[in-house]
CSV table of C-alpha atoms in Angstrom, one decimal:
chain,number,residue,atom,x,y,z
B,1,UNK,CA,-33.3,48.6,-92.8
B,2,UNK,CA,-30.4,47.4,-95.6
B,3,UNK,CA,-32.4,50.1,-98.1
B,4,UNK,CA,-31.9,53.0,-95.7
B,5,UNK,CA,-28.2,52.1,-94.5
B,6,UNK,CA,-27.2,51.9,-98.5
B,7,UNK,CA,-28.7,55.6,-99.1
B,8,UNK,CA,-27.1,57.3,-96.0
B,9,UNK,CA,-23.8,56.1,-96.8
B,10,UNK,CA,-24.3,56.6,-100.3
B,11,UNK,CA,-25.6,60.0,-100.3
B,12,UNK,CA,-24.9,61.6,-96.5
B,13,UNK,CA,-21.8,63.5,-98.0
B,14,UNK,CA,-23.6,65.0,-100.7
B,15,UNK,CA,-27.0,65.7,-99.0
B,16,UNK,CA,-24.9,67.6,-96.1
B,17,UNK,CA,-22.7,69.6,-98.6
B,18,UNK,CA,-26.3,70.6,-100.5
B,19,UNK,CA,-27.9,71.3,-97.1
B,20,UNK,CA,-24.7,73.4,-95.9
B,21,UNK,CA,-25.0,75.3,-99.5
B,22,UNK,CA,-28.5,76.1,-99.1
B,23,UNK,CA,-28.9,77.0,-95.5
B,24,UNK,CA,-25.5,78.9,-95.0
B,25,UNK,CA,-24.0,77.1,-91.7
B,26,UNK,CA,-23.6,73.7,-90.1
B,27,UNK,CA,-26.1,74.0,-86.7
B,28,UNK,CA,-28.9,74.1,-89.3
B,29,UNK,CA,-27.7,71.9,-91.5
B,30,UNK,CA,-27.0,69.3,-88.8
B,31,UNK,CA,-30.4,69.6,-87.5
B,32,UNK,CA,-32.0,69.3,-91.1
B,33,UNK,CA,-29.5,66.7,-92.6
B,34,UNK,CA,-30.8,64.3,-89.2
B,35,UNK,CA,-34.3,65.3,-90.1
B,36,UNK,CA,-34.4,64.7,-93.5
B,37,UNK,CA,-32.7,61.0,-92.9
B,38,UNK,CA,-35.6,60.4,-89.9
B,39,UNK,CA,-38.1,61.5,-92.7
B,40,UNK,CA,-36.5,58.6,-95.0
B,41,UNK,CA,-36.3,56.0,-92.1
B,42,UNK,CA,-39.6,56.2,-91.2
B,43,UNK,CA,-40.4,55.9,-95.0
B,44,UNK,CA,-38.4,53.1,-95.5
B,45,UNK,CA,-40.2,51.3,-92.1
B,46,UNK,CA,-44.0,52.3,-93.4
B,47,UNK,CA,-43.3,50.3,-96.6
B,48,UNK,CA,-41.4,47.1,-95.4
B,49,UNK,CA,-37.9,48.1,-95.2
B,50,UNK,CA,-38.1,49.9,-99.1
B,51,UNK,CA,-36.3,52.8,-100.3
B,52,UNK,CA,-37.9,54.0,-103.9
B,53,UNK,CA,-36.5,53.1,-107.3
B,54,UNK,CA,-34.6,56.6,-107.5
B,55,UNK,CA,-33.9,56.7,-103.9
B,56,UNK,CA,-30.9,59.7,-104.6
B,57,UNK,CA,-33.8,62.5,-106.6
B,58,UNK,CA,-35.9,61.4,-103.8
B,59,UNK,CA,-33.8,62.0,-100.9
B,60,UNK,CA,-32.7,65.1,-102.2
B,61,UNK,CA,-36.6,66.1,-103.0
B,62,UNK,CA,-37.1,66.0,-99.5
B,63,UNK,CA,-34.1,68.3,-98.6
B,64,UNK,CA,-35.5,70.3,-101.0
B,65,UNK,CA,-39.0,70.6,-98.9
B,66,UNK,CA,-37.5,70.2,-95.9
B,67,UNK,CA,-35.2,73.3,-96.4
B,68,UNK,CA,-38.5,75.3,-97.7
B,69,UNK,CA,-40.3,74.7,-94.7
B,70,UNK,CA,-36.7,75.5,-92.9
B,71,UNK,CA,-37.2,79.1,-94.1
B,72,UNK,CA,-40.6,79.5,-93.9
B,73,UNK,CA,-40.6,78.7,-89.9
B,74,UNK,CA,-37.4,81.0,-89.5
B,75,UNK,CA,-39.0,84.0,-87.7
B,76,UNK,CA,-35.8,86.4,-88.4
B,77,UNK,CA,-36.3,86.2,-92.5
B,78,UNK,CA,-36.4,89.0,-94.1
B,79,UNK,CA,-39.1,90.3,-95.9
B,80,UNK,CA,-38.5,89.5,-99.6
B,81,UNK,CA,-36.7,86.3,-98.8
B,82,UNK,CA,-38.6,83.3,-100.9
B,83,UNK,CA,-38.6,80.5,-98.8
B,84,UNK,CA,-39.1,78.1,-101.9
B,85,UNK,CA,-35.6,79.4,-102.6
B,86,UNK,CA,-33.9,79.9,-99.4
B,87,UNK,CA,-31.5,82.7,-98.4
B,88,UNK,CA,-28.3,82.1,-101.1
B,89,UNK,CA,-27.1,85.5,-99.3
B,90,UNK,CA,-24.3,83.3,-97.3
B,91,UNK,CA,-22.6,82.3,-100.9
B,92,UNK,CA,-20.0,85.7,-100.6
B,93,UNK,CA,-19.2,84.5,-97.2
B,94,UNK,CA,-18.4,81.2,-98.4
B,95,UNK,CA,-16.4,82.3,-100.5
B,96,UNK,CA,-14.5,84.2,-98.7
B,97,UNK,CA,-13.9,81.8,-95.8
B,98,UNK,CA,-12.9,79.0,-98.0
B,99,UNK,CA,-10.1,81.5,-99.8
B,100,UNK,CA,-10.9,80.9,-103.2
B,101,UNK,CA,-9.6,83.2,-105.5
B,102,UNK,CA,-11.8,83.1,-108.2
B,103,UNK,CA,-13.7,86.6,-107.9
B,104,UNK,CA,-15.1,86.7,-111.7
B,105,UNK,CA,-16.9,83.2,-110.8
B,106,UNK,CA,-17.9,84.3,-107.5
B,107,UNK,CA,-19.8,87.9,-109.2
B,108,UNK,CA,-21.4,85.4,-111.8
B,109,UNK,CA,-22.9,83.1,-110.2
B,110,UNK,CA,-23.7,85.8,-107.4
B,111,UNK,CA,-25.8,87.4,-110.4
B,112,UNK,CA,-27.6,84.6,-111.3
B,113,UNK,CA,-31.5,84.2,-109.8
B,114,UNK,CA,-32.0,81.6,-107.0
B,115,UNK,CA,-33.3,78.9,-109.1
B,116,UNK,CA,-30.8,79.0,-111.5
B,117,UNK,CA,-28.0,78.6,-108.7
B,118,UNK,CA,-29.5,75.9,-107.2
B,119,UNK,CA,-29.7,73.7,-110.6
B,120,UNK,CA,-26.3,74.8,-111.2
B,121,UNK,CA,-25.4,73.4,-107.4
B,122,UNK,CA,-27.2,70.5,-108.4
B,123,UNK,CA,-25.7,69.8,-111.4
B,124,UNK,CA,-22.1,70.6,-111.3
B,125,UNK,CA,-21.7,70.6,-107.3
B,126,UNK,CA,-23.9,67.8,-106.4
B,127,UNK,CA,-23.3,66.4,-109.9
B,128,UNK,CA,-27.3,65.4,-110.3
B,129,UNK,CA,-28.1,63.8,-113.8
B,130,UNK,CA,-31.0,65.5,-115.6
B,131,UNK,CA,-33.3,62.4,-115.1
B,132,UNK,CA,-32.6,63.1,-111.3
B,133,UNK,CA,-32.7,67.1,-111.1
B,134,UNK,CA,-36.0,66.4,-113.5
B,135,UNK,CA,-37.9,63.5,-110.3
B,136,UNK,CA,-36.6,66.4,-107.6
B,137,UNK,CA,-37.1,69.6,-109.3
B,138,UNK,CA,-40.5,68.3,-111.1
B,139,UNK,CA,-39.1,69.7,-114.6
B,140,UNK,CA,-39.1,67.9,-118.0
B,141,UNK,CA,-35.4,66.9,-118.7
B,142,UNK,CA,-35.4,68.5,-121.9
B,143,UNK,CA,-36.6,71.9,-120.1
B,144,UNK,CA,-33.6,71.3,-117.5
B,145,UNK,CA,-30.8,71.1,-120.5
B,146,UNK,CA,-32.1,74.2,-122.1
B,147,UNK,CA,-32.1,76.2,-118.9
B,148,UNK,CA,-28.6,75.2,-118.2
B,149,UNK,CA,-27.6,75.6,-121.4
B,150,UNK,CA,-28.2,79.2,-121.3
B,151,UNK,CA,-27.1,79.8,-117.3
B,152,UNK,CA,-23.8,78.2,-118.5
B,153,UNK,CA,-23.6,80.4,-121.7
B,154,UNK,CA,-24.7,83.5,-119.5
B,155,UNK,CA,-21.6,82.7,-116.7
B,156,UNK,CA,-19.4,82.6,-119.5
B,157,UNK,CA,-20.6,86.3,-120.5
B,158,UNK,CA,-20.1,87.2,-117.2
B,159,UNK,CA,-16.8,85.7,-116.5
B,160,UNK,CA,-15.2,86.6,-119.6
B,161,UNK,CA,-16.4,90.3,-119.1
B,162,UNK,CA,-15.0,90.0,-115.1
B,163,UNK,CA,-11.7,88.9,-116.6
B,164,UNK,CA,-11.7,91.7,-119.6
B,165,UNK,CA,-12.6,94.4,-116.6
B,166,UNK,CA,-10.0,93.0,-114.2
């Protein structure tokens, strides 16, 4: 039980922000985060109170899978929305609601594909290390480093272009 309480205390805020970013509303985020921690507690109880050594990546992998299930179960999901990626259509609304003035960054992020946006979110907003992302996304660290380098280059080009136009 102590191991579970530790991951709850250590990762609740990061996990909640990740889930909220992926689903776009607090009600669904509240439900999903509760379910994620319930699954983590069940695992801990089944395994004598232990949590995997790579607890952060493990917890976020549960979250990723739970979000995928959430989108698969939603009846109002529009055709063409891939449940593996979630619906990032709420990003523009989130930027407007929080009064973020950097329109160029917003536009550059919205130009990215869903998988790339998720990787940017995990790396720069949640603060995952590449080894944690590797476990969660089932990709090699080398692949992730290369992909993130390409994403940063693309963001820089898109932001520069936007600033020149503005």
